[in-house]
Short mmCIF file of C-alpha atoms in Angstrom, two decimals:
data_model
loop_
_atom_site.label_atom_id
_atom_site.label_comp_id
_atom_site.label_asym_id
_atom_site.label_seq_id
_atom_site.Cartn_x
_atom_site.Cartn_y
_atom_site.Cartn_z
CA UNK A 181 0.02 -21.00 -20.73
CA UNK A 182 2.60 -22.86 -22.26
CA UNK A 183 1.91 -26.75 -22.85
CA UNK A 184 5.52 -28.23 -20.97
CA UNK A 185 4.05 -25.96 -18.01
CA UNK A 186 0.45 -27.22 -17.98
CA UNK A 187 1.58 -30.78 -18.19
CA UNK A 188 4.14 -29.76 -15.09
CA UNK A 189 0.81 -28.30 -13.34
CA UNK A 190 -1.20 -31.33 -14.45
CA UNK A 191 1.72 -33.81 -13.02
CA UNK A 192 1.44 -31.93 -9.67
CA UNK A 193 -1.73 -32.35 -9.55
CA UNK A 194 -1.79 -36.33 -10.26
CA UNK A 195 0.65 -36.50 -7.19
CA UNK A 196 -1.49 -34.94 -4.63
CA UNK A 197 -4.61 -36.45 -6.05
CA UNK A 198 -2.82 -40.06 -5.28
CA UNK A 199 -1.71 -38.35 -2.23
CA UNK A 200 -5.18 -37.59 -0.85
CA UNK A 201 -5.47 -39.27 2.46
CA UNK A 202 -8.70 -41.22 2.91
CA UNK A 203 -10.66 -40.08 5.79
CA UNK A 204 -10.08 -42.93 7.92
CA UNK A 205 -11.81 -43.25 12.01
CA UNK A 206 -9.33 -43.85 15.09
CA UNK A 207 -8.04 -47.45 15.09
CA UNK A 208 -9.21 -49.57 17.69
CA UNK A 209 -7.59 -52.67 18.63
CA UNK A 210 -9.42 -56.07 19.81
CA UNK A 211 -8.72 -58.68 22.30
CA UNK A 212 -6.60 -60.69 19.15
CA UNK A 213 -4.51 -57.20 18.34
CA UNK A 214 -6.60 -56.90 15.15
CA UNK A 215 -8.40 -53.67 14.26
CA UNK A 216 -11.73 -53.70 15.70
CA UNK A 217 -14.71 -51.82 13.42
CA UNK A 218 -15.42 -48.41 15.06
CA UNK A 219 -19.45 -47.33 15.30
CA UNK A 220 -18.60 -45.15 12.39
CA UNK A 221 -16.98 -48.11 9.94
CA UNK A 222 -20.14 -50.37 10.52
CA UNK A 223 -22.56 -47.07 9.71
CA UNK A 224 -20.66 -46.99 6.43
CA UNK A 225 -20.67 -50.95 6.02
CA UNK A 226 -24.28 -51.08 6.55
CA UNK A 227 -25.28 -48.32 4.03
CA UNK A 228 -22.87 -49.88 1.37
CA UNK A 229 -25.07 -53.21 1.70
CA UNK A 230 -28.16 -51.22 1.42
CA UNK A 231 -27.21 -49.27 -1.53
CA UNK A 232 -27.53 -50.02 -5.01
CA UNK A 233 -26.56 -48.19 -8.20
CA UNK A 234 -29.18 -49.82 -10.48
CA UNK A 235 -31.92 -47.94 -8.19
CA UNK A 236 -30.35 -44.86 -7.27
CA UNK A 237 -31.78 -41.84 -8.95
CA UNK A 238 -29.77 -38.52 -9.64
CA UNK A 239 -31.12 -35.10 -8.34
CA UNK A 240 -32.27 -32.87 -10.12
CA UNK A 241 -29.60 -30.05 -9.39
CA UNK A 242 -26.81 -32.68 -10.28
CA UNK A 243 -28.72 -33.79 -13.60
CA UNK A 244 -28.83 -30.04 -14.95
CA UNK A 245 -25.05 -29.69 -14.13
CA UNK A 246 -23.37 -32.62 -15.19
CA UNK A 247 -25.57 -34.02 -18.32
CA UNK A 248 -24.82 -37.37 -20.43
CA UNK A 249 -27.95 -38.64 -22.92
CA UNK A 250 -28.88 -41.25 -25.23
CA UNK A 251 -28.77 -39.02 -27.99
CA UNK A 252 -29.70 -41.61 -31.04
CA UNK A 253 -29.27 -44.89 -33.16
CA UNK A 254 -26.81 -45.34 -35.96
CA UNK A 255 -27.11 -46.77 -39.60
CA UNK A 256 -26.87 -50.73 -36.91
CA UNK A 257 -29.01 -49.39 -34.37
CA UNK A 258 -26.06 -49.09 -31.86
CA UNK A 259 -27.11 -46.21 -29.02
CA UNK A 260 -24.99 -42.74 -29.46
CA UNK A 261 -24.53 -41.69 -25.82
CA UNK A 262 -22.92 -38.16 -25.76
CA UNK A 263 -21.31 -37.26 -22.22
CA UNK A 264 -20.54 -33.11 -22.49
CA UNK A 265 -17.56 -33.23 -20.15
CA UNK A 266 -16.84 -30.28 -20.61
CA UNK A 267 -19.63 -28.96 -18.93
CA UNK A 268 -18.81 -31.20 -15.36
CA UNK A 269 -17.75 -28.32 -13.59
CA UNK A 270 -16.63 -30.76 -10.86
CA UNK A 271 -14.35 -28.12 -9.15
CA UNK A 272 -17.26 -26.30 -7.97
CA UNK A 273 -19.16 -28.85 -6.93
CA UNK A 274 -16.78 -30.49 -4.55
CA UNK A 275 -16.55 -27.14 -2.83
CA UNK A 276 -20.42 -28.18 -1.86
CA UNK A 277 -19.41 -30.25 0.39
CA UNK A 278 -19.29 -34.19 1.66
CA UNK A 279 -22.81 -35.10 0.44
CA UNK A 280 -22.94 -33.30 -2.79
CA UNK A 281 -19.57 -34.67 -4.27
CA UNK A 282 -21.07 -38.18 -3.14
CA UNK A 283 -24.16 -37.40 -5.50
CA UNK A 284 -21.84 -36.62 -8.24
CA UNK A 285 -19.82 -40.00 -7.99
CA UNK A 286 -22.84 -41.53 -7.75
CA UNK A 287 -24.17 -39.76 -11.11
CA UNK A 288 -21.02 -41.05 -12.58
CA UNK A 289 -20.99 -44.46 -11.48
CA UNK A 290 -25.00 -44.70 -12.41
CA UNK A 291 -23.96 -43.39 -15.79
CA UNK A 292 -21.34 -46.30 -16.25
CA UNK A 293 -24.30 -48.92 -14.78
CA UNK A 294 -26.25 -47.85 -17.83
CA UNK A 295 -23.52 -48.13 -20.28
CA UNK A 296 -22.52 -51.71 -18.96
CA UNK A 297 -26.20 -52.71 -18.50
CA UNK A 298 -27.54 -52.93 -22.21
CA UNK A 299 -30.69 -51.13 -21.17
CA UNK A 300 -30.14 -48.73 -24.12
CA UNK A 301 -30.02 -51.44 -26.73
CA UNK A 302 -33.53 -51.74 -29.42
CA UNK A 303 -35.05 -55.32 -28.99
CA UNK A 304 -36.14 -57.48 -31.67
CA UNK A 305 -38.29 -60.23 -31.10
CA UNK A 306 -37.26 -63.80 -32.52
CA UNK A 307 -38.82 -66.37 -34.08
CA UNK A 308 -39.37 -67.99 -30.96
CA UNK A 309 -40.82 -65.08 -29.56
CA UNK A 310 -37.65 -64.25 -27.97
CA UNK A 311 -36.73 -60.62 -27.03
CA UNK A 312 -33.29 -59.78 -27.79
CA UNK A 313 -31.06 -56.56 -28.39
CA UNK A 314 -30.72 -55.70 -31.89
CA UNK A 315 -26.79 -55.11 -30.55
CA UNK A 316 -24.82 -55.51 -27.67
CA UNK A 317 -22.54 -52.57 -29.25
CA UNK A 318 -22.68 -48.48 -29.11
CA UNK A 319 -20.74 -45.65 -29.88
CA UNK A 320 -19.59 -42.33 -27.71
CA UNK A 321 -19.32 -38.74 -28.32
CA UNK A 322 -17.36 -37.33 -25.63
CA UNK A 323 -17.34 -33.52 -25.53
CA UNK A 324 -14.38 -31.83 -24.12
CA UNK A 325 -15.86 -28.01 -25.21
CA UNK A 326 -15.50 -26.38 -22.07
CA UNK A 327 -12.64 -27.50 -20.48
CA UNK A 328 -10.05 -25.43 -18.13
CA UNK A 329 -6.83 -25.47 -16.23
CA UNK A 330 -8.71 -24.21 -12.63
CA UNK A 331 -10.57 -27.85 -13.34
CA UNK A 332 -7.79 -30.22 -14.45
CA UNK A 333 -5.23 -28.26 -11.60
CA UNK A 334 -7.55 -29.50 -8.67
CA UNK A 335 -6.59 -32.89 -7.21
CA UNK A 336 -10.05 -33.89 -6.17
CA UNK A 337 -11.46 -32.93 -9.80
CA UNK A 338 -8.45 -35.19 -11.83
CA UNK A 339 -8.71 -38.05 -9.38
CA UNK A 340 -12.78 -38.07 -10.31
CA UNK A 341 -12.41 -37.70 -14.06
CA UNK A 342 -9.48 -40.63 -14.28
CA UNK A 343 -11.05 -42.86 -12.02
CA UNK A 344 -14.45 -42.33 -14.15
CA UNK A 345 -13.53 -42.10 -17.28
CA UNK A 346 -10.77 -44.60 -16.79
CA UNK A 347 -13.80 -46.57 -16.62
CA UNK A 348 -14.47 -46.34 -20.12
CA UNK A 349 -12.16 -49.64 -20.14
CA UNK A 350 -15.10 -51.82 -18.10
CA UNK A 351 -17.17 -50.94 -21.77
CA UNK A 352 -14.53 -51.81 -24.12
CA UNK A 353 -16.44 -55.24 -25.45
CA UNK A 354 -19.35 -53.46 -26.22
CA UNK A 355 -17.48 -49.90 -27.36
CA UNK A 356 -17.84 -49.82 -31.24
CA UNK A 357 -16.70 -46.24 -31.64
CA UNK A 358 -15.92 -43.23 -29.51
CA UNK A 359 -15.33 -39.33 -30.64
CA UNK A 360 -13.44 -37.71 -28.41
CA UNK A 361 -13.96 -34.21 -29.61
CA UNK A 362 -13.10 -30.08 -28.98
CA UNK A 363 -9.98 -31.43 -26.94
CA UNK A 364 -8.19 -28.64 -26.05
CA UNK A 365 -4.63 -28.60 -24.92
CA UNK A 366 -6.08 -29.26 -21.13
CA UNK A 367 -7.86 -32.21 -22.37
CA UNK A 368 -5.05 -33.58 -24.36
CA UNK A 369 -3.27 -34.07 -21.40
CA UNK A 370 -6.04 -35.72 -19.52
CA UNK A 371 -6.56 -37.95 -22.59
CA UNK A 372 -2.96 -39.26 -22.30
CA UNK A 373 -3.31 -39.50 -18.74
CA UNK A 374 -6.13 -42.01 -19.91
CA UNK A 375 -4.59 -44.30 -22.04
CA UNK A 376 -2.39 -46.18 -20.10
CA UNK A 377 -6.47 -46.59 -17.58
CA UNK A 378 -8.51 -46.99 -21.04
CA UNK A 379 -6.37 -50.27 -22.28
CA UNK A 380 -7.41 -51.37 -25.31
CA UNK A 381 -10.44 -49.22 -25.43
CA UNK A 382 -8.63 -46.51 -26.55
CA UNK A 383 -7.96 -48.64 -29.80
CA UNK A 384 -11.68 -47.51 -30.26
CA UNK A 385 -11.25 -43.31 -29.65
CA UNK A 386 -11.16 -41.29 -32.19
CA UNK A 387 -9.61 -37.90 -30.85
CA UNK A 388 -10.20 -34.31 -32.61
CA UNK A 389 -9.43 -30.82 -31.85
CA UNK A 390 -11.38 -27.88 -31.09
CA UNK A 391 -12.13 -26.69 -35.16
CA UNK A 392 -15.29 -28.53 -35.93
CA UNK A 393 -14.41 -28.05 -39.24
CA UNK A 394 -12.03 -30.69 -38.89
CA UNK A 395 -14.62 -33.63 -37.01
CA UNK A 396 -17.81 -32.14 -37.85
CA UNK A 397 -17.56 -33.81 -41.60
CA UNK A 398 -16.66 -37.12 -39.98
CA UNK A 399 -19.72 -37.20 -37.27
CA UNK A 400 -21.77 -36.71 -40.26
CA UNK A 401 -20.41 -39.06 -42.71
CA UNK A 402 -20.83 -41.89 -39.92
CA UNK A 403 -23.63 -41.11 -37.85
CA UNK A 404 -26.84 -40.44 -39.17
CA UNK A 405 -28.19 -36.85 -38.90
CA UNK A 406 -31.46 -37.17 -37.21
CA UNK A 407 -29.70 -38.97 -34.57
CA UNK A 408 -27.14 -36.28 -33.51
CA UNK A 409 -27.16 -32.96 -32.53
CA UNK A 410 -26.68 -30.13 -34.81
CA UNK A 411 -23.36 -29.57 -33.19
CA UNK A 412 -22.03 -32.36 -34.33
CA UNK A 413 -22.91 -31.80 -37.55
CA UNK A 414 -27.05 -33.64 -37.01
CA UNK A 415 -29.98 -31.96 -37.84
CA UNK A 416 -31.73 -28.62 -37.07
CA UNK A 417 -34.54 -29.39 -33.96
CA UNK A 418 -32.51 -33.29 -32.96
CA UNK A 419 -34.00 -34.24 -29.60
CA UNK A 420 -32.07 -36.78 -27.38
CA UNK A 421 -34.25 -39.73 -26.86
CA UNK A 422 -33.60 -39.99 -23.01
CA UNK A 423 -31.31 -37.07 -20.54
CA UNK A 424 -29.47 -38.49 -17.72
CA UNK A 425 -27.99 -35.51 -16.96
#
């Protein structure tokens, strides 16, 4: 497929994503001609107070199919997170149904917590006997190996992806680096879709093809190898330090 025709596919697909209509109860009018809260509007204001992000907990099934991990420490003891994109197969899972695409914008929103949080950060104690993270910085891997047109053509599955990944932006302060990397021509088009979302923390992205002769070189030069993945160019037998997903 030609790229002018996937970016006409992809542009379809932004309209009808923006499109979607929210699925919204019968309105009810009051004594004052306001909108009066149906039963089904409080249910949903009631379990929005009770929820929180911090304390939610992925399942399982959604961990194994949509995975992000703390996968090391640079030469400054910033985290490496690596989210394998590429791998959401988010098409899929909205055909699950109601509750299971919840969990997954739940995963992604938890995943987002984490990065804002500064729970990933080493501690140092101070003089004082202080504890206090080494950094408030870390750097990104983002792989896009995987990626297809029957994702980025679905409405439901671009509307997720910008709306989560545009929320890269939230991150920018403490963003020191990020490797956007195997992005395809499907990607590509996402990723410009991003920029204008991603503000200036796409000042910080560092975007490569899908030859990892070409990034590979660069992952290692930076990052140390013990700390990476052998697919990015770490060592044989690397072990993430914690999987979210």
């Amino acid at each position: 497929m030609s790229f002018p025709i996937l970016t006409v596919l992809l542009g379809c697909a932004i309209v009808l994503a923006q499109a979607l209509p929210a699925p919204n109860p019968k309105e009810v009018l009051d004594s004052k001609g306001d909108k009066a809260p149906t039963l089904d509007t409080i249910k949903d204001q009631k379990a929005d107070e009770k929820f929180s992000i911090a304390n939610w907990v992925s399942p399982p099934e959604v961990v194994k199919n949509f995975p992000y991990y703390l996968s090391g420490y640079d030469h400054e003891d910033r985290p490496i997170v690596v989210i394998d994109i590429g791998k959401w197969d988010a098409r899929s899972w909205h055909k699950k149904g109601k509750e299971d695409w919840a969990n997954l914008e739940h995963h992604a929103e938890k995943m987002l917590d984490i990065l804002r949080s500064g729970i990933l950060a080493k501690n140092f104690t101070d003089e004082n006997n202080v504890t206090k993270p080494v950094t408030d910085e870390m750097g990104l891997i983002v792989d896009f190996d995987g990626f297809n047109v029957a994702q980025m053509t679905s409405p439901h599955v671009l509307a997720f992806m910008t709306k989560y990944l545009g929320q890269l932006e939230t991150i920018q302060e403490k963003l020191a680096y990020a490797y956007f990397v195997n992005v395809n021509a499907v990607a590509s088009v996402v990723v410009r879709l991003l920029r204008p979302v991603m503000g200036k923390a796409m000042e910080r992205v560092e975007i490569y093809g899908t030859k990892p002769s070409q990034w590979m070189p660069i992952l290692r030069r930076n990052l140390p190898g013990d700390q990476i993945p052998k697919k990015y160019g770490g060592e044989q037998g690397h072990n993430s330090l914690v999987n979210y997903g």
